[in-house]
Amino acid sequence: MKAKSNVLIALRNILKHNSTRLTPIYKSNGSANATGDNLEFFIKDMFCWNALQYSYQEQKEMEYKKLFSWTGDSTHFPDLIIKGGAGVESKKVNDDSYSTVPLNSSYPKDYITRETQNYPKDSLKNEPILDWDTKPVIYAVGNLNTKNPQNLNQLKSLWFVYGNTMVPKNQYYQDIIKGIRNSIQKSAQSNIDWIKSKELARVHGIDKLKRTNMRIRGMYELQHPEKIFNKYINGIAIPENKSKIYVVLLDSDLNELIQDMGQEWENLSKELDTYKAAGNLFVKNINLPDPNGIKLNLPATLFAGYTD
């Protein structure tokens, strides 16, 4: 197995843990992390089961580094990278907010490469395969209960969705950014100093005395997976007051994942079958519209489960 973990291992671990309640994670000085950070730790723990037993960040990091080439910080994308496997970006939204997911200044990705904006170059030395071209990116979107006292800090739902099931190639967004930049420059005054920047535009000296600078940044939002895939989850009976867990990936990625696991897939498949037999997990074959508009549809698989 080339990848040290994968999304179906994480799914199995969540069902095994049978809880999505976010517990405090402590720093070495005894202070607790923010709730948003706790979601990231929960997701990392589900990809790295041995880290779940620890409550201190430093202890967890030691386990993470065995499976992840990157364990995340506040300035790089994504939040974690599995050695030989996918990158995972965590996003927390509160309660019943199922309209959009804020991505801030980074457009959504179908894959990540070495040239992806804010990609952590330090992770490359920890990868088992040095000549990789692309990595899948998984968006892990969790809706956290902040209002119901009985289920406080428990996830109402958690989606693991491969980027290529939702959004077009990176080049599509890059072309749009280029077009906006050109339009801004054409409409602006000729005496403005344009500064090279990763932002949509950055100009210096826009007033007569050259004392005012301006930055123009793109702020992106993505439709919530619950909205994108709603028609596919209709009819799947999940009991009330349970934490809903979903995984969506193309069949091509699923087949690659299974092939990569080799003999380990047989054991994982049997474990998932036990949850299916118990009624805690459902698997559905679906066809998704191609985000790049090349094909009419893309064969994909939806996993839907729940925990207490």
Coordinates of C-alpha atoms in Angstrom, one line a residue:
M1 CA 0.0 0.0 0.0
K2 CA 1.6 3.3 -1.2
A3 CA -0.8 5.6 0.7
K4 CA -0.4 5.5 4.4
S5 CA -4.2 6.1 4.9
N6 CA -7.2 6.9 2.8
V7 CA -10.8 8.2 3.0
L8 CA -12.4 4.7 3.4
I9 CA -10.1 4.0 6.3
A10 CA -11.2 7.3 7.8
L11 CA -14.9 6.3 7.2
R12 CA -14.3 2.9 8.9
N13 CA -12.6 4.6 11.9
I14 CA -15.5 7.0 12.4
L15 CA -18.0 4.2 12.4
K16 CA -15.8 2.3 14.7
H17 CA -15.4 5.3 17.1
N18 CA -19.2 5.7 16.9
S19 CA -19.0 9.4 17.9
T20 CA -18.4 12.7 16.2
R21 CA -18.2 14.8 19.4
L22 CA -15.3 17.1 19.3
T23 CA -13.2 17.0 22.5
P24 CA -10.7 19.6 23.7
I25 CA -7.2 19.2 22.5
Y26 CA -4.5 20.8 24.7
K27 CA -1.3 22.6 23.9
S28 CA 1.9 22.0 26.0
N29 CA 1.0 25.0 28.2
G30 CA -2.3 23.4 29.1
S31 CA -4.5 25.8 27.1
A32 CA -7.2 24.3 24.8
N33 CA -7.3 24.8 21.0
A34 CA -10.2 26.6 19.3
T35 CA -13.2 24.6 18.2
G36 CA -12.3 24.9 14.5
D37 CA -8.9 23.4 15.3
N38 CA -10.7 20.5 17.1
L39 CA -12.5 19.6 13.9
E40 CA -9.1 19.4 12.1
F41 CA -7.7 17.2 14.9
F42 CA -10.8 14.9 14.7
I43 CA -10.4 14.5 11.0
K44 CA -6.7 13.8 11.3
D45 CA -7.4 11.3 14.0
M46 CA -9.8 9.4 11.8
F47 CA -7.1 9.1 9.1
C48 CA -4.5 8.3 11.9
W49 CA -6.3 6.0 14.4
N50 CA -3.4 5.8 16.8
A51 CA -3.5 9.5 17.5
L52 CA -7.1 9.3 18.9
Q53 CA -5.9 8.1 22.3
Y54 CA -4.0 11.4 23.0
S55 CA -5.4 14.7 24.2
Y56 CA -2.2 16.8 23.8
Q57 CA -1.3 18.3 20.5
E58 CA 2.4 17.3 20.7
Q59 CA 1.5 13.6 21.3
K60 CA -0.8 13.6 18.4
E61 CA 1.8 15.2 16.1
M62 CA 4.2 12.4 16.8
E63 CA 1.6 9.9 15.4
Y64 CA 0.6 12.1 12.5
K65 CA 4.1 12.3 11.2
K66 CA 4.2 8.5 10.8
L67 CA 1.3 8.7 8.2
F68 CA 1.3 12.3 7.0
S69 CA 3.9 14.2 5.0
W70 CA 2.2 17.5 6.1
T71 CA 0.3 18.1 9.3
G72 CA -0.9 21.6 8.7
D73 CA -0.6 25.2 9.8
S74 CA -2.5 28.4 9.3
T75 CA -0.8 29.6 6.1
H76 CA -0.6 26.5 3.8
F77 CA -3.0 24.4 1.8
P78 CA -4.2 21.8 2.5
D79 CA -4.6 21.0 6.2
L80 CA -3.0 17.6 5.9
I81 CA -1.3 15.5 3.3
I82 CA -1.2 11.7 3.5
K83 CA 2.1 10.1 2.6
G84 CA 1.6 8.7 -0.9
G85 CA -2.0 9.7 -0.8
A86 CA -4.5 12.6 -0.9
G87 CA -4.5 16.0 0.6
V88 CA -7.4 16.9 3.0
E89 CA -8.8 20.4 3.6
S90 CA -11.1 20.8 6.6
K91 CA -13.9 23.3 6.7
K92 CA -16.2 24.0 9.7
V93 CA -19.6 25.5 9.5
N94 CA -22.2 25.9 12.2
D95 CA -25.5 24.1 12.8
D96 CA -27.8 24.1 9.8
S97 CA -25.8 26.3 7.5
Y98 CA -25.9 24.3 4.3
S99 CA -25.8 27.0 1.7
T100 CA -22.1 27.7 1.1
V101 CA -18.7 26.9 2.5
P102 CA -16.2 29.9 2.7
L103 CA -12.9 29.2 1.1
N104 CA -11.5 32.8 1.6
S105 CA -8.9 33.8 -1.0
S106 CA -8.2 30.3 -2.4
Y107 CA -10.4 29.0 -5.3
P108 CA -11.5 25.4 -5.0
K109 CA -9.2 22.7 -6.3
D110 CA -9.8 19.4 -8.2
Y111 CA -6.3 18.2 -7.6
I112 CA -3.2 19.6 -6.0
T113 CA 0.3 19.9 -7.5
R114 CA 3.7 21.2 -6.5
E115 CA 2.6 24.5 -8.0
T116 CA -0.7 24.8 -6.1
Q117 CA -0.8 28.2 -4.4
N118 CA 0.3 27.9 -0.7
Y119 CA 1.3 24.2 -1.2
P120 CA 3.8 23.3 1.6
K121 CA 7.0 22.6 -0.2
D122 CA 8.4 21.2 3.1
S123 CA 6.1 18.2 2.7
L124 CA 7.9 17.0 -0.4
K125 CA 10.9 15.5 1.4
N126 CA 8.5 13.2 3.4
E127 CA 6.8 11.7 0.4
P128 CA 7.6 8.1 -0.5
I129 CA 7.2 8.8 -4.2
L130 CA 9.2 11.9 -5.3
D131 CA 8.1 12.1 -8.9
W132 CA 4.3 12.5 -8.4
D133 CA 2.4 15.0 -10.6
T134 CA -0.9 15.4 -8.9
K135 CA -2.6 14.4 -5.7
P136 CA -6.4 14.2 -5.1
V137 CA -7.8 16.8 -2.7
I138 CA -10.6 15.9 -0.3
Y139 CA -12.8 18.6 1.2
A140 CA -13.9 17.6 4.7
V141 CA -16.9 19.8 5.6
G142 CA -18.3 19.4 9.1
N143 CA -21.5 21.1 10.4
L144 CA -21.0 21.5 14.2
N145 CA -23.9 21.7 16.6
T146 CA -23.5 24.9 18.7
K147 CA -27.0 25.4 20.0
N148 CA -28.6 22.1 21.2
P149 CA -27.2 21.6 24.7
Q150 CA -27.7 17.8 24.5
N151 CA -25.5 17.5 21.4
L152 CA -23.1 20.4 22.0
N153 CA -19.8 20.2 20.0
Q154 CA -21.1 17.2 18.1
L155 CA -21.1 17.1 14.3
K156 CA -24.5 17.2 12.7
S157 CA -22.9 16.0 9.5
L158 CA -19.5 15.4 8.0
W159 CA -18.8 15.2 4.3
F160 CA -15.6 13.9 2.7
V161 CA -15.8 14.9 -1.0
Y162 CA -13.1 14.6 -3.7
G163 CA -12.6 18.0 -5.3
N164 CA -12.9 16.5 -8.8
T165 CA -16.5 15.6 -8.2
M166 CA -17.5 19.2 -7.6
V167 CA -15.2 21.7 -9.4
P168 CA -13.4 22.0 -12.8
K169 CA -9.7 22.0 -13.4
N170 CA -7.5 24.6 -11.8
Q171 CA -6.8 26.2 -15.2
Y172 CA -10.5 27.2 -15.5
Y173 CA -10.2 29.4 -12.4
Q174 CA -6.8 30.7 -13.5
D175 CA -8.2 31.8 -16.8
I176 CA -11.0 33.7 -15.1
I177 CA -8.5 35.4 -12.8
K178 CA -6.4 36.4 -15.8
G179 CA -9.5 37.8 -17.5
I180 CA -10.5 39.9 -14.4
R181 CA -7.0 41.2 -14.1
N182 CA -6.9 42.3 -17.7
S183 CA -10.3 44.0 -17.4
I184 CA -9.2 45.9 -14.3
Q185 CA -6.0 47.1 -15.9
K186 CA -7.8 48.2 -19.1
S187 CA -10.4 50.2 -17.2
A188 CA -7.9 51.9 -14.8
Q189 CA -5.9 55.1 -15.2
S190 CA -2.7 54.8 -17.1
N191 CA -0.6 56.5 -14.3
I192 CA -1.3 53.8 -11.7
D193 CA 1.6 51.6 -10.7
W194 CA 0.7 47.9 -11.0
I195 CA 2.5 45.6 -8.6
K196 CA 3.0 41.9 -9.4
S197 CA 0.9 39.9 -6.9
K198 CA -1.0 36.7 -6.4
E199 CA -4.0 38.8 -5.7
L200 CA -6.5 39.9 -8.4
A201 CA -4.7 43.2 -8.5
R202 CA -2.4 45.3 -6.4
V203 CA -1.7 49.0 -7.2
H204 CA 0.4 51.7 -5.6
G205 CA -0.2 55.4 -5.6
I206 CA -3.8 55.6 -6.7
D207 CA -4.2 59.2 -5.4
K208 CA -2.5 62.3 -6.9
L209 CA 0.2 62.4 -4.2
K210 CA 0.9 58.7 -4.5
R211 CA 0.1 58.0 -0.8
T212 CA -2.7 55.4 -1.2
N213 CA -2.3 51.8 -2.2
M214 CA -5.1 49.3 -3.1
R215 CA -5.4 45.5 -3.0
I216 CA -8.1 43.6 -4.8
R217 CA -8.6 40.1 -3.6
G218 CA -10.9 37.3 -4.7
M219 CA -13.0 35.7 -2.0
Y220 CA -14.4 32.3 -2.9
E221 CA -17.4 30.3 -1.6
L222 CA -18.3 26.8 -2.6
Q223 CA -21.8 25.3 -2.5
H224 CA -22.1 23.0 0.5
P225 CA -21.8 19.3 -0.4
E226 CA -25.3 18.8 1.1
K227 CA -26.7 21.1 -1.5
I228 CA -24.6 19.7 -4.4
F229 CA -25.4 16.1 -3.7
N230 CA -28.8 16.5 -2.1
K231 CA -30.7 14.6 -4.8
Y232 CA -28.4 11.6 -4.4
I233 CA -28.9 11.3 -0.6
N234 CA -32.7 11.6 -0.7
G235 CA -34.2 8.3 0.1
I236 CA -31.4 7.2 2.3
A237 CA -32.9 6.6 5.7
I238 CA -30.7 7.9 8.5
P239 CA -32.3 8.1 12.0
E240 CA -33.0 11.5 13.6
N241 CA -30.4 13.0 16.0
K242 CA -27.6 10.9 14.5
S243 CA -24.3 12.3 13.0
K244 CA -24.5 11.8 9.2
I245 CA -21.2 10.8 7.5
Y246 CA -20.9 11.0 3.7
V247 CA -18.1 10.1 1.3
V248 CA -18.2 11.0 -2.4
L249 CA -15.6 9.9 -4.9
L250 CA -15.4 9.0 -8.6
D251 CA -15.3 5.3 -9.4
S252 CA -11.9 5.8 -11.0
D253 CA -10.5 7.1 -7.7
L254 CA -12.3 4.3 -5.8
N255 CA -10.7 1.7 -8.0
E256 CA -7.3 3.3 -7.7
L257 CA -7.7 3.3 -3.9
I258 CA -8.7 -0.4 -3.8
Q259 CA -5.8 -1.3 -6.1
D260 CA -3.4 0.6 -3.9
M261 CA -4.5 -1.2 -0.8
G262 CA -3.9 -4.6 -2.3
Q263 CA -4.6 -7.4 0.2
E264 CA -5.5 -4.8 2.9
W265 CA -8.6 -3.9 1.0
E266 CA -10.1 -7.4 1.7
N267 CA -10.1 -6.8 5.5
L268 CA -11.3 -3.2 5.2
S269 CA -14.1 -4.3 2.8
K270 CA -15.3 -6.9 5.3
E271 CA -15.3 -4.4 8.1
L272 CA -17.4 -2.0 6.0
D273 CA -19.8 -4.9 5.1
T274 CA -20.5 -5.4 8.8
Y275 CA -21.7 -1.8 9.1
K276 CA -23.8 -2.2 6.0
A277 CA -25.4 -5.4 7.4
A278 CA -26.1 -3.5 10.7
G279 CA -27.8 -0.7 8.8
N280 CA -25.2 1.9 9.7
L281 CA -23.7 2.3 6.2
F282 CA -25.2 2.6 2.8
V283 CA -23.4 2.5 -0.6
K284 CA -25.0 4.0 -3.7
N285 CA -23.7 4.1 -7.3
I286 CA -24.4 7.5 -8.8
N287 CA -23.7 9.5 -12.0
L288 CA -22.4 13.0 -11.5
P289 CA -22.3 15.8 -14.1
D290 CA -18.8 16.5 -15.3
P291 CA -17.5 19.8 -13.8
N292 CA -15.4 20.2 -16.9
G293 CA -18.3 19.6 -19.3
I294 CA -16.4 17.1 -21.3
K295 CA -18.5 14.0 -20.6
L296 CA -22.3 13.8 -19.9
N297 CA -21.7 12.2 -16.5
L298 CA -19.1 10.6 -14.4
P299 CA -19.7 7.3 -12.5
A300 CA -19.2 7.8 -8.8
T301 CA -19.9 6.1 -5.5
L302 CA -21.6 7.6 -2.5
F303 CA -21.1 6.2 1.0
A304 CA -23.6 7.3 3.6
G305 CA -23.4 6.3 7.3
Y306 CA -24.2 7.5 10.8
T307 CA -22.9 7.5 14.3
D308 CA -24.4 8.2 17.7

